[in-house]
Amino acid sequence: MKVSVIVTAYNYGLFLERCLRSLLEQSLPTTAYEIIVVDDASEDNTEDIMERYVEKYSNIRYIRNTKNVGVAESSNVAIREAFGQFIVRVDADDYVNKNFLLFLSAYLEANNGLLGVACDYVKVNNDEEVISRHDANEENISCGIMYRKDFLAEAGLYNSDFRHCEEKELRARLGNRYQVDHLKIPLYRYRIHGHNKTTNVGAVKEFEDKIGKLYDTTGEEKN
């Protein structure tokens, strides 16, 4: 198995099927990747949607948490269960270009020493109209980054204490020890809908401040 796509979902049933359709329509052969959806104890129709998709598609797996544990720990649950050589996260309210998996996995195959590669992204509204294009190096987000699973495991996976900014904490912890490259192609579609997790500005700043206090630029913990 080449790639494991991790989709963490919490009450995003309204958007989930669009996300799954984009992942099922990839140019990478379906035998080369799996989709692992972790339902973080949703209270909407997420479970009903997933029962239908799991029955229909053999490369989709579904895990339902018994309680809400957050994106970081939900991602870790999926990574531990993943069969893929490479890991990439896609939020349940987002979707991707058809070449998303093919291009990112090919880049990592051609560059053996990399921890991962991040692609650029486009912000879209609920009608999937383009709002703006973004450089992943200048304005990174938590998804659209493909990692080598063995390197990620070696780094200790995500810190489950971080309910927000889990990706920033991981990158800060990695510091200069691992290289994540930048693919300047907008393969990821980041949906803006008013209920995004990152709209909680106070919580995001709290965790960003926590990261700054914990790590220096090399990824070493501060005394």
PDB file of C-alpha atoms in Angstrom:
ATOM      1  CA  MET A   1       0.000   0.000   0.000  1.00  0.00           C
ATOM      2  CA  LYS A   2       1.472   3.333  -1.075  1.00  0.00           C
ATOM      3  CA  VAL A   3      -0.694   5.984   0.626  1.00  0.00           C
ATOM      4  CA  SER A   4      -3.028   6.163   3.609  1.00  0.00           C
ATOM      5  CA  VAL A   5      -5.359   9.168   3.565  1.00  0.00           C
ATOM      6  CA  ILE A   6      -6.603  10.172   7.002  1.00  0.00           C
ATOM      7  CA  VAL A   7      -9.885  12.051   7.302  1.00  0.00           C
ATOM      8  CA  THR A   8     -10.845  13.174  10.802  1.00  0.00           C
ATOM      9  CA  ALA A   9     -14.509  14.090  11.113  1.00  0.00           C
ATOM     10  CA  TYR A  10     -16.569  15.734  13.823  1.00  0.00           C
ATOM     11  CA  ASN A  11     -20.108  16.789  12.902  1.00  0.00           C
ATOM     12  CA  TYR A  12     -19.104  17.512   9.303  1.00  0.00           C
ATOM     13  CA  GLY A  13     -21.642  15.202   7.660  1.00  0.00           C
ATOM     14  CA  LEU A  14     -22.761  18.121   5.497  1.00  0.00           C
ATOM     15  CA  PHE A  15     -19.349  18.199   3.775  1.00  0.00           C
ATOM     16  CA  LEU A  16     -18.055  14.651   4.197  1.00  0.00           C
ATOM     17  CA  GLU A  17     -19.412  13.123   0.990  1.00  0.00           C
ATOM     18  CA  ARG A  18     -17.804  15.838  -1.145  1.00  0.00           C
ATOM     19  CA  CYS A  19     -14.499  15.116   0.558  1.00  0.00           C
ATOM     20  CA  LEU A  20     -14.832  11.376  -0.038  1.00  0.00           C
ATOM     21  CA  ARG A  21     -15.845  11.806  -3.680  1.00  0.00           C
ATOM     22  CA  SER A  22     -12.717  13.828  -4.364  1.00  0.00           C
ATOM     23  CA  LEU A  23     -10.585  11.127  -2.751  1.00  0.00           C
ATOM     24  CA  LEU A  24     -12.293   8.327  -4.657  1.00  0.00           C
ATOM     25  CA  GLU A  25     -11.744  10.131  -7.989  1.00  0.00           C
ATOM     26  CA  GLN A  26      -7.948  10.254  -7.694  1.00  0.00           C
ATOM     27  CA  SER A  27      -5.665   9.580 -10.663  1.00  0.00           C
ATOM     28  CA  LEU A  28      -3.639   7.259  -8.425  1.00  0.00           C
ATOM     29  CA  PRO A  29      -5.066   3.708  -8.779  1.00  0.00           C
ATOM     30  CA  THR A  30      -7.453   2.815  -5.950  1.00  0.00           C
ATOM     31  CA  THR A  31      -5.371  -0.281  -5.196  1.00  0.00           C
ATOM     32  CA  ALA A  32      -2.469   2.027  -4.246  1.00  0.00           C
ATOM     33  CA  TYR A  33      -4.231   3.921  -1.460  1.00  0.00           C
ATOM     34  CA  GLU A  34      -6.679   3.600   1.391  1.00  0.00           C
ATOM     35  CA  ILE A  35      -8.961   6.139   3.049  1.00  0.00           C
ATOM     36  CA  ILE A  36      -9.273   5.953   6.833  1.00  0.00           C
ATOM     37  CA  VAL A  37     -12.086   8.053   8.290  1.00  0.00           C
ATOM     38  CA  VAL A  38     -11.943   8.626  12.043  1.00  0.00           C
ATOM     39  CA  ASP A  39     -15.272   9.818  13.411  1.00  0.00           C
ATOM     40  CA  ASP A  40     -14.537  11.739  16.610  1.00  0.00           C
ATOM     41  CA  ALA A  41     -17.869  10.858  18.273  1.00  0.00           C
ATOM     42  CA  SER A  42     -19.978  12.942  15.881  1.00  0.00           C
ATOM     43  CA  GLU A  43     -23.601  13.624  16.763  1.00  0.00           C
ATOM     44  CA  ASP A  44     -24.818  14.165  13.199  1.00  0.00           C
ATOM     45  CA  ASN A  45     -25.261  11.746  10.266  1.00  0.00           C
ATOM     46  CA  THR A  46     -21.542  10.975   9.840  1.00  0.00           C
ATOM     47  CA  GLU A  47     -21.934   7.355  10.946  1.00  0.00           C
ATOM     48  CA  ASP A  48     -24.802   6.735   8.492  1.00  0.00           C
ATOM     49  CA  ILE A  49     -22.774   8.195   5.634  1.00  0.00           C
ATOM     50  CA  MET A  50     -19.753   6.075   6.481  1.00  0.00           C
ATOM     51  CA  GLU A  51     -21.740   2.847   6.714  1.00  0.00           C
ATOM     52  CA  ARG A  52     -22.839   3.374   3.106  1.00  0.00           C
ATOM     53  CA  TYR A  53     -19.358   4.188   1.842  1.00  0.00           C
ATOM     54  CA  VAL A  54     -17.622   1.338   3.652  1.00  0.00           C
ATOM     55  CA  GLU A  55     -20.105  -1.125   2.186  1.00  0.00           C
ATOM     56  CA  LYS A  56     -19.566   0.217  -1.336  1.00  0.00           C
ATOM     57  CA  TYR A  57     -15.800   0.897  -1.451  1.00  0.00           C
ATOM     58  CA  SER A  58     -13.208  -1.660  -0.378  1.00  0.00           C
ATOM     59  CA  ASN A  59     -10.436   0.908   0.123  1.00  0.00           C
ATOM     60  CA  ILE A  60     -12.351   2.871   2.783  1.00  0.00           C
ATOM     61  CA  ARG A  61     -12.048   2.060   6.479  1.00  0.00           C
ATOM     62  CA  TYR A  62     -14.093   3.620   9.276  1.00  0.00           C
ATOM     63  CA  ILE A  63     -13.134   4.089  12.913  1.00  0.00           C
ATOM     64  CA  ARG A  64     -15.550   5.662  15.401  1.00  0.00           C
ATOM     65  CA  ASN A  65     -14.210   7.035  18.670  1.00  0.00           C
ATOM     66  CA  THR A  66     -16.317   6.302  21.747  1.00  0.00           C
ATOM     67  CA  LYS A  67     -15.644   9.842  22.979  1.00  0.00           C
ATOM     68  CA  ASN A  68     -14.355  13.070  21.464  1.00  0.00           C
ATOM     69  CA  VAL A  69     -10.554  13.122  21.698  1.00  0.00           C
ATOM     70  CA  GLY A  70      -9.620  15.844  19.199  1.00  0.00           C
ATOM     71  CA  VAL A  71      -7.946  15.947  15.796  1.00  0.00           C
ATOM     72  CA  ALA A  72      -4.429  15.123  17.011  1.00  0.00           C
ATOM     73  CA  GLU A  73      -5.312  11.902  18.815  1.00  0.00           C
ATOM     74  CA  SER A  74      -7.823  10.903  16.111  1.00  0.00           C
ATOM     75  CA  SER A  75      -5.031  11.285  13.553  1.00  0.00           C
ATOM     76  CA  ASN A  76      -2.714   9.164  15.699  1.00  0.00           C
ATOM     77  CA  VAL A  77      -5.350   6.429  15.924  1.00  0.00           C
ATOM     78  CA  ALA A  78      -5.502   6.296  12.121  1.00  0.00           C
ATOM     79  CA  ILE A  79      -1.724   6.444  11.639  1.00  0.00           C
ATOM     80  CA  ARG A  80      -1.263   3.444  13.940  1.00  0.00           C
ATOM     81  CA  GLU A  81      -3.803   1.501  11.859  1.00  0.00           C
ATOM     82  CA  ALA A  82      -2.511   2.685   8.472  1.00  0.00           C
ATOM     83  CA  PHE A  83      -0.996   0.314   5.915  1.00  0.00           C
ATOM     84  CA  GLY A  84       0.447   3.024   3.655  1.00  0.00           C
ATOM     85  CA  GLN A  85       4.075   3.958   3.217  1.00  0.00           C
ATOM     86  CA  PHE A  86       2.977   7.609   3.093  1.00  0.00           C
ATOM     87  CA  ILE A  87       0.433   9.439   5.274  1.00  0.00           C
ATOM     88  CA  VAL A  88      -1.610  12.507   4.346  1.00  0.00           C
ATOM     89  CA  ARG A  89      -4.439  14.255   6.169  1.00  0.00           C
ATOM     90  CA  VAL A  90      -7.522  15.779   4.558  1.00  0.00           C
ATOM     91  CA  ASP A  91     -10.127  17.540   6.689  1.00  0.00           C
ATOM     92  CA  ALA A  92     -13.689  16.289   6.313  1.00  0.00           C
ATOM     93  CA  ASP A  93     -14.938  19.727   5.252  1.00  0.00           C
ATOM     94  CA  ASP A  94     -12.318  20.082   2.509  1.00  0.00           C
ATOM     95  CA  TYR A  95     -11.625  18.323  -0.809  1.00  0.00           C
ATOM     96  CA  VAL A  96      -8.726  17.826  -3.201  1.00  0.00           C
ATOM     97  CA  ASN A  97      -7.647  17.917  -6.847  1.00  0.00           C
ATOM     98  CA  LYS A  98      -7.694  14.574  -8.690  1.00  0.00           C
ATOM     99  CA  ASN A  99      -3.864  14.532  -8.868  1.00  0.00           C
ATOM    100  CA  PHE A 100      -3.376  15.245  -5.162  1.00  0.00           C
ATOM    101  CA  LEU A 101      -2.205  11.759  -4.153  1.00  0.00           C
ATOM    102  CA  LEU A 102      -0.310  10.983  -7.361  1.00  0.00           C
ATOM    103  CA  PHE A 103       1.794  14.156  -7.384  1.00  0.00           C
ATOM    104  CA  LEU A 104       2.660  14.162  -3.678  1.00  0.00           C
ATOM    105  CA  SER A 105       3.525  10.459  -3.530  1.00  0.00           C
ATOM    106  CA  ALA A 106       5.624  10.707  -6.721  1.00  0.00           C
ATOM    107  CA  TYR A 107       7.539  13.622  -5.202  1.00  0.00           C
ATOM    108  CA  LEU A 108       8.391  11.626  -2.076  1.00  0.00           C
ATOM    109  CA  GLU A 109       9.378   8.594  -4.131  1.00  0.00           C
ATOM    110  CA  ALA A 110      11.797  10.773  -6.104  1.00  0.00           C
ATOM    111  CA  ASN A 111      13.261  12.379  -2.955  1.00  0.00           C
ATOM    112  CA  ASN A 112      14.069   9.632  -0.482  1.00  0.00           C
ATOM    113  CA  GLY A 113      15.578  11.793   2.260  1.00  0.00           C
ATOM    114  CA  LEU A 114      12.509  13.957   2.853  1.00  0.00           C
ATOM    115  CA  LEU A 115      10.145  13.642   5.791  1.00  0.00           C
ATOM    116  CA  GLY A 116       7.329  15.080   3.708  1.00  0.00           C
ATOM    117  CA  VAL A 117       6.034  17.460   1.074  1.00  0.00           C
ATOM    118  CA  ALA A 118       3.328  20.137   1.308  1.00  0.00           C
ATOM    119  CA  CYS A 119       1.297  21.441  -1.628  1.00  0.00           C
ATOM    120  CA  ASP A 120      -0.224  24.888  -2.072  1.00  0.00           C
ATOM    121  CA  TYR A 121      -3.949  25.310  -1.502  1.00  0.00           C
ATOM    122  CA  VAL A 122      -6.939  27.312  -2.636  1.00  0.00           C
ATOM    123  CA  LYS A 123      -9.555  28.736  -0.298  1.00  0.00           C
ATOM    124  CA  VAL A 124     -13.102  28.202  -1.566  1.00  0.00           C
ATOM    125  CA  ASN A 125     -16.552  29.161  -0.318  1.00  0.00           C
ATOM    126  CA  ASN A 126     -19.546  26.878   0.163  1.00  0.00           C
ATOM    127  CA  ASP A 127     -20.351  27.136  -3.545  1.00  0.00           C
ATOM    128  CA  GLU A 128     -16.778  25.973  -4.283  1.00  0.00           C
ATOM    129  CA  GLU A 129     -15.927  29.328  -5.821  1.00  0.00           C
ATOM    130  CA  VAL A 130     -12.275  30.295  -5.481  1.00  0.00           C
ATOM    131  CA  ILE A 131     -11.594  32.981  -2.879  1.00  0.00           C
ATOM    132  CA  SER A 132      -7.795  33.023  -2.954  1.00  0.00           C
ATOM    133  CA  ARG A 133      -4.683  30.960  -3.622  1.00  0.00           C
ATOM    134  CA  HIS A 134      -2.141  30.383  -0.837  1.00  0.00           C
ATOM    135  CA  ASP A 135       1.522  29.405  -0.582  1.00  0.00           C
ATOM    136  CA  ALA A 136       1.907  26.480   1.836  1.00  0.00           C
ATOM    137  CA  ASN A 137       5.309  27.747   2.963  1.00  0.00           C
ATOM    138  CA  GLU A 138       4.038  31.190   3.885  1.00  0.00           C
ATOM    139  CA  GLU A 139       0.608  30.204   5.249  1.00  0.00           C
ATOM    140  CA  ASN A 140       0.727  26.540   6.175  1.00  0.00           C
ATOM    141  CA  ILE A 141      -2.349  24.602   7.226  1.00  0.00           C
ATOM    142  CA  SER A 142      -2.679  21.282   9.007  1.00  0.00           C
ATOM    143  CA  CYS A 143      -3.628  19.240   5.930  1.00  0.00           C
ATOM    144  CA  GLY A 144      -2.304  18.696   2.430  1.00  0.00           C
ATOM    145  CA  ILE A 145       1.089  17.555   3.720  1.00  0.00           C
ATOM    146  CA  MET A 146       2.207  14.027   2.835  1.00  0.00           C
ATOM    147  CA  TYR A 147       4.619  12.381   5.276  1.00  0.00           C
ATOM    148  CA  ARG A 148       6.614   9.181   5.333  1.00  0.00           C
ATOM    149  CA  LYS A 149       4.913   7.025   7.930  1.00  0.00           C
ATOM    150  CA  ASP A 150       8.145   5.626   9.394  1.00  0.00           C
ATOM    151  CA  PHE A 151       9.645   9.108   9.854  1.00  0.00           C
ATOM    152  CA  LEU A 152       6.411  10.350  11.429  1.00  0.00           C
ATOM    153  CA  ALA A 153       6.370   7.431  13.866  1.00  0.00           C
ATOM    154  CA  GLU A 154      10.010   8.107  14.720  1.00  0.00           C
ATOM    155  CA  ALA A 155       9.110  11.727  15.509  1.00  0.00           C
ATOM    156  CA  GLY A 156       6.425  10.608  17.967  1.00  0.00           C
ATOM    157  CA  LEU A 157       3.267  11.364  15.937  1.00  0.00           C
ATOM    158  CA  TYR A 158       0.985  14.258  16.945  1.00  0.00           C
ATOM    159  CA  ASN A 159       0.828  15.669  20.467  1.00  0.00           C
ATOM    160  CA  SER A 160      -2.678  14.817  21.679  1.00  0.00           C
ATOM    161  CA  ASP A 161      -2.524  17.630  24.261  1.00  0.00           C
ATOM    162  CA  PHE A 162      -2.924  20.091  21.381  1.00  0.00           C
ATOM    163  CA  ARG A 163      -6.594  20.539  20.472  1.00  0.00           C
ATOM    164  CA  HIS A 164      -5.528  23.281  18.061  1.00  0.00           C
ATOM    165  CA  CYS A 165      -2.279  23.879  16.140  1.00  0.00           C
ATOM    166  CA  GLU A 166      -1.336  20.185  16.273  1.00  0.00           C
ATOM    167  CA  GLU A 167       0.474  20.481  12.932  1.00  0.00           C
ATOM    168  CA  LYS A 168       2.426  23.560  14.044  1.00  0.00           C
ATOM    169  CA  GLU A 169       3.450  21.755  17.235  1.00  0.00           C
ATOM    170  CA  LEU A 170       4.676  18.780  15.217  1.00  0.00           C
ATOM    171  CA  ARG A 171       6.694  20.984  12.858  1.00  0.00           C
ATOM    172  CA  ALA A 172       8.150  22.947  15.789  1.00  0.00           C
ATOM    173  CA  ARG A 173       9.133  19.705  17.509  1.00  0.00           C
ATOM    174  CA  LEU A 174      10.782  18.449  14.325  1.00  0.00           C
ATOM    175  CA  GLY A 175      12.746  21.694  14.020  1.00  0.00           C
ATOM    176  CA  ASN A 176      15.664  21.371  11.602  1.00  0.00           C
ATOM    177  CA  ARG A 177      16.029  17.615  11.977  1.00  0.00           C
ATOM    178  CA  TYR A 178      13.700  16.692   9.120  1.00  0.00           C
ATOM    179  CA  GLN A 179      13.009  18.372   5.794  1.00  0.00           C
ATOM    180  CA  VAL A 180       9.521  19.073   4.455  1.00  0.00           C
ATOM    181  CA  ASP A 181       9.591  20.276   0.839  1.00  0.00           C
ATOM    182  CA  HIS A 182       7.132  22.546  -0.933  1.00  0.00           C
ATOM    183  CA  LEU A 183       5.277  21.630  -4.130  1.00  0.00           C
ATOM    184  CA  LYS A 184       4.041  24.871  -5.694  1.00  0.00           C
ATOM    185  CA  ILE A 185       0.856  23.400  -7.133  1.00  0.00           C
ATOM    186  CA  PRO A 186      -2.534  24.158  -5.488  1.00  0.00           C
ATOM    187  CA  LEU A 187      -3.862  20.621  -5.074  1.00  0.00           C
ATOM    188  CA  TYR A 188      -5.821  21.179  -1.846  1.00  0.00           C
ATOM    189  CA  ARG A 189      -9.196  22.940  -1.488  1.00  0.00           C
ATOM    190  CA  TYR A 190      -9.681  24.591   1.901  1.00  0.00           C
ATOM    191  CA  ARG A 191     -13.358  25.333   2.449  1.00  0.00           C
ATOM    192  CA  ILE A 192     -14.375  28.485   4.342  1.00  0.00           C
ATOM    193  CA  HIS A 193     -17.815  28.054   5.882  1.00  0.00           C
ATOM    194  CA  GLY A 194     -17.921  29.909   9.198  1.00  0.00           C
ATOM    195  CA  HIS A 195     -17.517  26.857  11.427  1.00  0.00           C
ATOM    196  CA  ASN A 196     -13.874  26.049  10.689  1.00  0.00           C
ATOM    197  CA  LYS A 197     -11.841  25.014  13.714  1.00  0.00           C
ATOM    198  CA  THR A 198      -9.316  27.765  13.000  1.00  0.00           C
ATOM    199  CA  THR A 199     -11.978  30.485  13.432  1.00  0.00           C
ATOM    200  CA  ASN A 200     -11.600  30.082  17.210  1.00  0.00           C
ATOM    201  CA  VAL A 201      -8.933  32.787  17.311  1.00  0.00           C
ATOM    202  CA  GLY A 202      -8.477  32.789  21.083  1.00  0.00           C
ATOM    203  CA  ALA A 203      -7.862  29.048  21.301  1.00  0.00           C
ATOM    204  CA  VAL A 204      -5.490  29.081  18.330  1.00  0.00           C
ATOM    205  CA  LYS A 205      -3.398  31.889  19.861  1.00  0.00           C
ATOM    206  CA  GLU A 206      -3.275  30.077  23.198  1.00  0.00           C
ATOM    207  CA  PHE A 207      -1.763  26.978  21.585  1.00  0.00           C
ATOM    208  CA  GLU A 208       0.569  29.012  19.361  1.00  0.00           C
ATOM    209  CA  ASP A 209       1.930  30.735  22.469  1.00  0.00           C
ATOM    210  CA  LYS A 210       2.360  27.349  24.108  1.00  0.00           C
ATOM    211  CA  ILE A 211       4.441  26.121  21.148  1.00  0.00           C
ATOM    212  CA  GLY A 212       6.669  29.206  21.342  1.00  0.00           C
ATOM    213  CA  LYS A 213       7.337  28.542  25.014  1.00  0.00           C
ATOM    214  CA  LEU A 214       8.069  24.843  24.488  1.00  0.00           C
ATOM    215  CA  TYR A 215      10.493  24.753  21.547  1.00  0.00           C
ATOM    216  CA  ASP A 216      13.345  26.683  19.993  1.00  0.00           C
ATOM    217  CA  THR A 217      13.974  26.759  16.224  1.00  0.00           C
ATOM    218  CA  THR A 218      15.913  23.472  16.282  1.00  0.00           C
ATOM    219  CA  GLY A 219      13.016  21.537  17.783  1.00  0.00           C
ATOM    220  CA  GLU A 220      14.739  21.198  21.154  1.00  0.00           C
ATOM    221  CA  GLU A 221      12.605  21.734  24.244  1.00  0.00           C
ATOM    222  CA  LYS A 222      13.384  24.902  26.153  1.00  0.00           C
ATOM    223  CA  ASN A 223      14.510  24.528  29.757  1.00  0.00           C
TER     224      ASN A 223
END
